Structure formats: structure tokens, C-alpha cells
Short mmCIF file of C-alpha atoms and ligand atoms in Angstrom, two decimals:
data_model
loop_
_atom_site.label_atom_id
_atom_site.label_comp_id
_atom_site.label_asym_id
_atom_site.label_seq_id
_atom_site.Cartn_x
_atom_site.Cartn_y
_atom_site.Cartn_z
CA UNK P 11 -3.01 -23.92 -14.54
CA UNK P 12 -0.61 -22.21 -16.13
CA UNK P 13 -2.50 -20.56 -18.97
CA UNK P 14 -0.55 -17.15 -18.36
CA UNK P 15 2.28 -17.81 -21.04
CA UNK P 16 0.05 -18.75 -24.09
CA UNK P 17 -2.06 -15.70 -25.57
CA UNK P 18 -5.43 -15.89 -25.42
CA UNK P 19 -7.80 -14.09 -27.68
CA UNK P 20 -11.28 -15.28 -26.32
CA UNK P 21 -14.54 -15.68 -28.55
CA UNK P 22 -17.93 -16.22 -27.96
CA UNK P 23 -19.61 -19.23 -29.63
CA UNK P 24 -23.18 -17.49 -29.82
CA UNK P 25 -22.75 -14.44 -31.05
CA UNK P 26 -20.79 -12.79 -34.45
CA UNK P 27 -18.87 -9.72 -35.04
CA UNK P 28 -15.27 -8.24 -33.43
CA UNK P 29 -14.47 -9.82 -30.17
CA UNK P 30 -12.90 -8.69 -27.16
CA UNK P 31 -9.35 -9.79 -27.37
CA UNK P 32 -6.81 -10.90 -24.24
CA UNK P 33 -3.55 -11.27 -24.26
CA UNK P 34 -1.47 -12.42 -21.64
CA UNK P 35 2.35 -13.20 -20.67
CA UNK P 36 3.93 -14.28 -17.41
CA UNK P 37 3.75 -10.74 -15.85
CA UNK P 38 0.81 -8.84 -17.14
CA UNK P 39 -2.65 -9.77 -19.00
CA UNK P 40 -4.53 -7.45 -21.01
CA UNK P 41 -7.84 -7.08 -22.61
CA UNK P 42 -9.56 -4.91 -25.53
CA UNK P 43 -12.90 -4.47 -26.78
CA UNK P 44 -13.79 -3.60 -29.85
CA UNK P 45 -14.71 -0.16 -29.11
CA UNK P 46 -11.03 0.35 -28.32
CA UNK P 47 -11.70 0.22 -24.64
CA UNK P 48 -8.55 -1.58 -22.69
CA UNK P 49 -7.80 -3.07 -19.45
CA UNK P 50 -3.95 -4.04 -18.59
CA UNK P 51 -3.66 -6.10 -15.07
CA UNK P 52 0.22 -6.88 -13.49
CA UNK P 53 0.15 -10.22 -11.91
CA UNK P 54 1.76 -8.71 -9.26
CA UNK P 55 -0.80 -7.86 -6.46
CA UNK P 56 -2.99 -8.65 -9.65
CA UNK P 57 -2.78 -4.25 -9.94
CA UNK P 58 -4.84 -2.81 -12.53
CA UNK P 59 -2.31 -0.69 -14.32
CA UNK P 60 -3.79 0.76 -17.08
CA UNK P 61 -8.30 1.53 -18.17
CA UNK P 62 -8.97 3.37 -21.01
CA UNK P 63 -12.16 4.36 -22.01
CA UNK P 64 -12.87 6.59 -24.86
CA UNK P 65 -9.47 6.78 -25.65
CA UNK P 66 -8.45 8.15 -22.10
CA UNK P 67 -6.84 6.92 -19.22
CA UNK P 68 -8.59 6.68 -16.08
CA UNK P 69 -6.19 5.46 -14.08
CA UNK P 70 -2.98 6.98 -12.29
CA UNK P 71 0.59 5.75 -12.24
CA UNK P 72 3.34 7.11 -11.18
CA UNK P 73 6.33 7.38 -13.67
CA UNK P 74 8.66 5.94 -10.81
CA UNK P 75 6.64 3.25 -10.05
CA UNK P 76 8.46 -0.05 -9.96
CA UNK P 77 6.22 -2.68 -12.33
CA UNK P 78 9.27 -5.13 -11.60
CA UNK P 79 7.84 -6.73 -8.42
CA UNK P 80 10.12 -4.83 -5.48
CA UNK P 81 7.29 -3.11 -4.14
CA UNK P 82 3.73 -2.26 -4.53
CA UNK P 83 3.04 -0.28 -7.36
CA UNK P 84 2.61 3.57 -6.78
CA UNK P 85 -0.67 3.41 -8.78
CA UNK P 86 -3.48 1.85 -10.97
CA UNK P 87 -5.50 0.11 -8.15
CA UNK P 88 -3.44 -1.98 -5.86
CA UNK P 89 -5.27 -4.38 -3.57
CA UNK P 90 -5.30 -4.36 -0.20
CA UNK P 91 -6.18 -7.20 1.97
CA UNK P 92 -6.11 -8.45 4.80
CA UNK P 93 -5.09 -5.23 6.79
CA UNK P 94 -5.78 -1.66 5.80
CA UNK P 95 -2.98 0.72 6.93
CA UNK P 96 -0.45 -0.57 10.03
CA UNK P 97 -2.13 -2.81 11.37
CA UNK P 98 -2.95 -3.03 15.22
CA UNK P 99 -0.03 -4.51 16.90
CA UNK P 100 -2.15 -6.49 18.95
CA UNK P 101 -4.29 -7.83 16.26
CA UNK P 102 -3.50 -10.87 14.68
CA UNK P 103 -2.69 -9.31 11.27
CA UNK P 104 0.10 -7.03 13.77
CA UNK P 105 3.04 -8.86 12.15
CA UNK P 106 2.15 -7.94 8.92
CA UNK P 107 3.26 -4.73 6.68
CA UNK P 108 1.33 -1.71 5.59
CA UNK P 109 -2.38 -2.64 3.79
CA UNK P 110 -1.26 -6.28 4.06
CA UNK P 111 -0.01 -8.63 1.38
CA UNK P 112 -1.87 -9.07 -1.73
CA UNK P 113 -0.54 -5.57 -3.41
CA UNK P 114 2.79 -7.64 -3.41
CA UNK P 115 1.99 -11.33 -4.07
CA UNK P 116 2.46 -13.10 -7.21
CA UNK P 117 -0.79 -13.63 -8.36
CA UNK P 118 -2.26 -16.33 -10.80
CA UNK P 119 -4.51 -15.65 -14.00
CA UNK P 120 -6.98 -18.42 -13.60
CA UNK P 121 -8.40 -17.23 -17.74
CA UNK P 122 -10.68 -14.84 -19.25
CA UNK P 123 -14.44 -15.16 -20.46
CA UNK P 124 -16.73 -13.16 -22.28
CA UNK P 125 -20.73 -12.40 -20.76
CA UNK P 126 -23.79 -10.68 -22.87
CA UNK P 127 -25.12 -10.09 -19.41
CA UNK P 128 -24.47 -8.42 -16.48
CA UNK P 129 -23.86 -4.84 -14.93
CA UNK P 130 -21.58 -3.86 -17.76
CA UNK P 131 -22.96 -5.41 -20.89
CA UNK P 132 -26.23 -2.93 -21.46
CA UNK P 133 -28.01 -4.27 -24.95
CA UNK P 134 -25.79 -7.45 -25.35
CA UNK P 135 -22.49 -5.68 -25.90
CA UNK P 136 -19.72 -7.91 -24.94
CA UNK P 137 -17.98 -7.58 -21.60
CA UNK P 138 -14.49 -9.45 -21.00
CA UNK P 139 -13.71 -10.90 -17.27
CA UNK P 140 -10.04 -11.68 -16.55
CA UNK P 141 -10.03 -13.92 -13.14
CA UNK P 142 -6.96 -13.67 -10.62
CA UNK P 143 -5.88 -15.87 -8.01
CA UNK P 144 -3.98 -16.07 -4.57
CA UNK P 145 -4.24 -18.65 -2.34
CA UNK P 146 -2.23 -19.80 1.65
CA UNK P 147 -0.50 -22.21 -0.66
CA UNK P 148 1.34 -19.66 -3.27
CA UNK P 149 2.14 -16.81 -0.43
CA UNK P 150 5.42 -16.25 0.20
CA UNK P 151 6.79 -17.42 3.40
CA UNK P 152 7.39 -14.17 5.64
CA UNK P 153 3.86 -13.45 4.50
CA UNK P 154 2.33 -17.21 5.55
CA UNK P 155 4.79 -16.99 8.79
CA UNK P 156 2.74 -13.27 9.97
CA UNK P 157 -1.11 -14.32 8.78
CA UNK P 158 -0.75 -18.08 8.87
CA UNK P 159 -4.36 -19.03 7.72
CA UNK P 160 -5.51 -20.80 5.00
CA UNK P 161 -7.86 -18.50 2.60
CA UNK P 162 -8.51 -18.27 -1.19
CA UNK P 163 -8.65 -14.88 -3.19
CA UNK P 164 -10.43 -14.62 -6.40
CA UNK P 165 -10.10 -11.31 -8.05
CA UNK P 166 -12.23 -10.61 -11.10
CA UNK P 167 -11.33 -7.58 -13.50
CA UNK P 168 -14.59 -7.34 -16.24
CA UNK P 169 -14.45 -4.49 -18.90
CA UNK P 170 -17.25 -3.87 -20.44
CA UNK P 171 -18.44 -0.82 -23.25
CA UNK P 172 -19.89 0.95 -19.63
CA UNK P 173 -17.12 0.49 -17.75
CA UNK P 174 -15.01 -1.54 -15.21
CA UNK P 175 -15.98 -3.90 -12.41
CA UNK P 176 -13.61 -4.80 -10.31
CA UNK P 177 -14.53 -7.54 -7.19
CA UNK P 178 -12.73 -9.37 -4.83
CA UNK P 179 -14.09 -12.38 -3.28
CA UNK P 180 -12.62 -14.28 -0.21
CA UNK P 181 -13.09 -17.37 1.25
CA UNK P 182 -11.81 -19.14 4.31
CA UNK P 183 -10.89 -22.66 3.77
CA UNK P 184 -9.14 -23.14 6.73
CA UNK P 185 -10.60 -24.99 9.76
CA UNK P 186 -10.35 -21.64 11.86
CA UNK P 187 -12.33 -18.09 11.84
CA UNK P 188 -10.07 -14.86 10.80
CA UNK P 189 -10.63 -11.41 10.50
CA UNK P 190 -10.05 -9.14 7.21
CA UNK P 191 -10.25 -5.78 5.89
CA UNK P 192 -10.07 -5.15 2.25
CA UNK P 193 -9.67 -1.95 0.13
CA UNK P 194 -9.45 -1.36 -3.72
CA UNK P 195 -6.89 1.62 -3.85
CA UNK P 196 -7.83 3.52 -7.00
CA UNK P 197 -5.48 6.25 -8.11
CA UNK P 198 -7.72 8.24 -10.65
CA UNK P 199 -6.47 10.50 -13.04
CA UNK P 200 -7.48 14.32 -13.20
CA UNK P 201 -6.89 17.05 -15.11
CA UNK P 202 -6.23 19.18 -12.18
CA UNK P 203 -6.41 18.53 -8.43
CA UNK P 204 -8.00 22.14 -8.05
CA UNK P 205 -10.53 21.90 -10.29
CA UNK P 206 -11.65 18.50 -9.05
CA UNK P 207 -14.95 17.82 -6.41
CA UNK P 208 -16.24 14.55 -4.96
CA UNK P 209 -19.93 14.39 -4.40
CA UNK P 210 -21.51 11.33 -2.72
CA UNK P 211 -19.64 11.68 0.83
CA UNK P 212 -22.64 14.06 2.72
CA UNK P 213 -23.51 13.29 5.87
CA UNK P 214 -21.38 10.46 6.36
CA UNK P 215 -19.22 10.31 9.60
CA UNK P 216 -15.03 10.17 8.92
CA UNK P 217 -11.93 9.42 10.46
CA UNK P 218 -9.31 12.44 9.45
CA UNK P 219 -5.90 11.07 9.57
CA UNK P 220 -4.39 14.16 8.81
CA UNK P 221 -6.16 15.80 11.87
CA UNK P 222 -4.91 13.01 14.54
CA UNK P 223 -7.54 10.36 13.73
CA UNK P 224 -10.42 13.07 14.77
CA UNK P 225 -13.83 12.18 13.76
CA UNK P 226 -15.81 14.54 11.64
CA UNK P 227 -18.96 15.08 9.30
CA UNK P 228 -18.80 15.59 6.19
CA UNK P 229 -20.98 18.65 5.33
CA UNK P 230 -19.78 19.35 1.90
CA UNK P 231 -22.28 18.27 -0.88
CA UNK P 232 -19.59 18.84 -3.63
CA UNK P 233 -16.00 18.69 -1.57
CA UNK P 234 -12.81 19.98 -3.00
CA UNK P 235 -9.62 19.34 -2.38
CA UNK P 236 -7.58 22.04 -1.08
CA UNK P 237 -4.36 20.38 0.34
CA UNK P 238 -3.16 16.71 1.90
CA UNK P 239 -6.39 14.73 2.22
CA UNK P 240 -6.51 11.14 3.59
CA UNK P 241 -9.99 10.42 4.99
CA UNK P 242 -11.52 6.94 6.08
CA UNK P 243 -15.36 7.56 5.78
CA UNK P 244 -17.46 5.16 7.30
CA UNK P 245 -20.76 3.50 6.29
CA UNK P 246 -21.28 5.72 3.61
CA UNK P 247 -25.14 5.68 3.12
CA UNK P 248 -25.02 6.53 -0.70
CA UNK P 249 -23.88 3.73 -3.19
CA UNK P 250 -22.46 5.98 -5.54
CA UNK P 251 -19.24 8.48 -4.94
CA UNK P 252 -18.35 10.82 -8.07
CA UNK P 253 -15.21 13.07 -9.01
CA UNK P 254 -15.74 16.07 -10.79
CA UNK P 255 -14.07 18.36 -13.03
CA UNK P 256 -15.36 22.00 -13.39
CA UNK P 257 -18.81 20.62 -11.56
CA UNK P 258 -18.85 17.83 -14.38
CA UNK P 259 -18.48 14.34 -13.18
CA UNK P 260 -15.70 12.26 -15.14
CA UNK P 261 -16.22 9.49 -13.21
CA UNK P 262 -18.65 7.19 -11.17
CA UNK P 263 -16.98 4.64 -7.86
CA UNK P 264 -20.34 2.56 -7.27
CA UNK P 265 -19.49 0.99 -3.66
CA UNK P 266 -21.10 -3.25 -4.24
CA UNK P 267 -21.43 -4.69 -1.14
CA UNK P 268 -18.86 -2.28 0.31
CA UNK P 269 -19.75 0.46 2.72
CA UNK P 270 -16.47 2.64 3.38
CA UNK P 271 -14.28 4.95 1.14
CA UNK P 272 -10.79 6.10 1.86
CA UNK P 273 -10.14 9.47 -0.02
CA UNK P 274 -6.82 10.22 -0.69
CA UNK P 275 -4.00 13.16 -1.92
CA UNK P 276 -0.78 13.17 -0.84
CA UNK P 277 -0.29 16.41 -1.67
CA UNK P 278 3.21 18.29 -1.57
CA UNK P 279 5.06 17.62 1.36
CA UNK P 280 3.46 13.69 1.38
CA UNK P 281 4.85 13.39 -2.63
CA UNK P 282 7.90 14.71 -2.01
CA UNK P 283 8.58 11.95 1.11
CA UNK P 284 7.61 8.68 -1.61
CA UNK P 285 10.51 8.02 -3.12
CA UNK P 286 8.09 5.98 -6.06
CA UNK P 287 6.26 9.19 -6.64
CA UNK P 288 6.94 10.96 -9.76
CA UNK P 289 6.63 13.90 -10.78
CA UNK P 290 6.74 15.46 -7.68
CA UNK P 291 3.65 17.88 -8.65
CA UNK P 292 1.52 14.88 -9.72
CA UNK P 293 -0.45 15.12 -6.84
CA UNK P 294 -2.23 17.64 -9.00
CA UNK P 295 -3.21 15.04 -11.56
CA UNK P 296 -4.75 12.07 -8.90
CA UNK P 297 -7.13 11.45 -6.66
CA UNK P 298 -7.52 8.17 -4.82
CA UNK P 299 -10.98 7.42 -4.10
CA UNK P 300 -10.76 3.57 -2.40
CA UNK P 301 -13.80 1.59 -1.69
CA UNK P 302 -13.33 -1.32 0.40
CA UNK P 303 -14.31 -2.87 3.83
CA UNK P 304 -12.11 -1.15 6.22
CA UNK P 305 -14.10 0.23 9.45
CA UNK P 306 -13.50 -2.99 11.91
CA UNK P 307 -13.21 -6.37 10.70
CA UNK P 308 -14.67 -8.36 8.55
CA UNK P 309 -15.40 -12.21 9.87
CA UNK P 310 -15.43 -15.03 8.14
CA UNK P 311 -16.56 -18.92 9.21
CA UNK P 312 -14.74 -21.86 7.70
CA UNK P 313 -16.18 -22.23 4.48
CA UNK P 314 -17.83 -18.89 4.56
CA UNK P 315 -17.03 -16.30 1.24
CA UNK P 316 -17.01 -13.07 1.45
CA UNK P 317 -17.58 -10.27 -2.47
CA UNK P 318 -17.16 -6.99 -2.20
CA UNK P 319 -15.88 -4.41 -4.82
CA UNK P 320 -16.50 -1.28 -7.35
CA UNK P 321 -18.11 -0.29 -10.95
CA UNK P 322 -16.39 2.46 -12.18
CA UNK P 323 -18.36 4.11 -14.99
CA UNK P 324 -16.35 7.08 -16.99
CA UNK P 325 -17.60 9.93 -18.66
O1 LIG O 407 2.19 4.72 0.49
P1 LIG O 407 1.23 3.76 0.98
O2 LIG O 407 1.60 2.35 1.53
O3 LIG O 407 0.88 3.22 -0.56
O4 LIG O 407 -0.26 4.26 1.41
C1 LIG O 407 -0.55 5.36 0.70
C2 LIG O 407 -2.08 5.96 1.43
O5 LIG O 407 -2.92 4.76 1.34
C3 LIG O 407 -4.17 5.27 1.73
O6 LIG O 407 -4.70 4.50 1.70
C4 LIG O 407 -4.02 5.62 3.41
O7 LIG O 407 -5.06 6.14 4.07
C5 LIG O 407 -3.24 6.70 3.52
O8 LIG O 407 -2.56 6.73 4.84
C6 LIG O 407 -1.27 6.01 2.56
O9 LIG O 407 -0.37 7.17 3.14
#
């Protein structure tokens, strides 16, 4: 299915008028709606590197991010699979690098489709879905050696007038069960971190990785970010976590069949320590709200599938 080299304008036989446009080359795929909203996905990692809505870029990407496949992208939406963070050494993922192999594997573009129904197509407006695939067959020898299970991933990125949906489907195509974690490591753009608050986490238990992985309960209805933050919120009862600036929402992150979320901002010292994080004061312009299944492990029996992701809505 090597369709990646041909530009792929799509059209719907049932509608007239302006249609979404899709362009694909060997490195990336982009889609633009008649409204001007757009999304761009790098085949390396199936990393969403741009999402523009109402004329504004909603994702943060470091000026020093490597986009040449030499390193996971510092920004956008890297995909974390099959382990989150450094894997436990005594686990089946123990030989994998931090955050697994999905974000630094070369994915296949499976094609696009348009739809007039679904969560992002209210009132019959067109949305466009881009599908990407990764399976054990096209994994690097190194990753295969470290995690030898048979699996198939399909990552669907749907751009609609009302937002962006990113959904990961995991299939166990082998004969033995496996455990995995998954996370959509979204870097969102904010005009100023000191004016930013996060809502939708109150009452949730979290592990604070900055405070020696101690367990706490979130007490803030609107959580300000005033220093380094690296927290894993577990089994969040609310569906949606929102990013607010000056008390007004700029973005809703709706969990789609996943219950955990990581909140991350490296702040001053950690940013200095990351060679691909530029400008060094860029931590003032980003916040990561990362939805996924990272508390414990998801188990998939042979032939079973799992699906989870997010729906993003920008204001
Ligand atoms: O530098 P990486 O591997 O992209 O990870 C960035 C951050 O990703 C977050 O998800 C983790 O909670 C942090 O601990 C980590 O520092």
C-alpha cells in the first residue's frame, strides 16, 4: 500500500462544494478543510506536528525538534507505546527505550476518507480522516528484538470543523497475550504559562514524579502551573481536561476510552537539559496534557483489540 508518494485530493461523491484537501509525500501527510483548518502528520512516529484551527497553531513544537527521523519529535503529538516512561526492568517491555518505539518508528500511510458523521462533523460538515499503520512486520530489528510480540497499530487522525480526534487501535495479531501502555504526548501551545490554568482534574489521585513519585489528591479546580510539573493523574472521573488562559478555555482535551492523563511542563532547569528544546524559555509557551492508559498495564489476548484516544476542541 505505497500510496504515500502521490498527492491525494479526496472528494465525496455525495456532496458538492469545497472539499477537504489531502497531500501526501514520502515523509508527511497534511489535510486542509475548506475553512482553512489543517493538520500535518510526520510518518516518523505518526507524529502530528501541526494543527491549525481558526487561524491559530494549537500545538507547540520546539525550534530544535528533529524532524528527520533521528530522534522523537520534541513537540506536536508523539505517540507513546507500548511503555510509558522508563519501563520496569523486570517487565516484558524492560529492554525498550523510554516511551517505547512507536514515536521513533516509520509508520505507513494507509489513506484518507471523508465523513459527514462522527464526533467532529456536527450538522453534516465534512471531516477528513487520515489512517496510519505500524505492525511487528515493519518494526526495526532492534525494537523487534526488545519486544517480540505480533501486533498491529492503526492510528486515525480526524480533522473536523469542530476539532481534532486522534485514536489509537491496538491489535494482538499473535498467539500469546501481551501487556502495553499507551499515551498521546500532546504539547499544546499557550500564550503564557503564568496565565494558564488546567481544569477537570480536581479530586483525582496523582503520582507526582517531581516529588519522588509520591501520591496526592488534586485539590485545585483551576490548577496554576508555577514550576516544573510532571504528574500522572489516574482514573480521572471527568471526561475532559481543559486549558484556560486568563480564566477562559482555549482548549478542551476529551478522553476517549482512556482514563489517565499526564501533566508535564519541564520549566527552567529541565528545559536547559534538553538539547532539542528551543528556545530555552519555550516552557513558557507550552503545556503537555497527555491522555492515555498508563496506570498499570492493558492486557490483550490473541485476536483482541483495544481502542483509545482523544478529541481536542479549540476556542
Ligand atoms: O524527553 P521525553 O522522553 O520525550 O519525555 C518527556 C517527558 O514525558 C512525560 O510524559 C513524562 O512524564 C516525563 O517524565 C518526561 O520527562
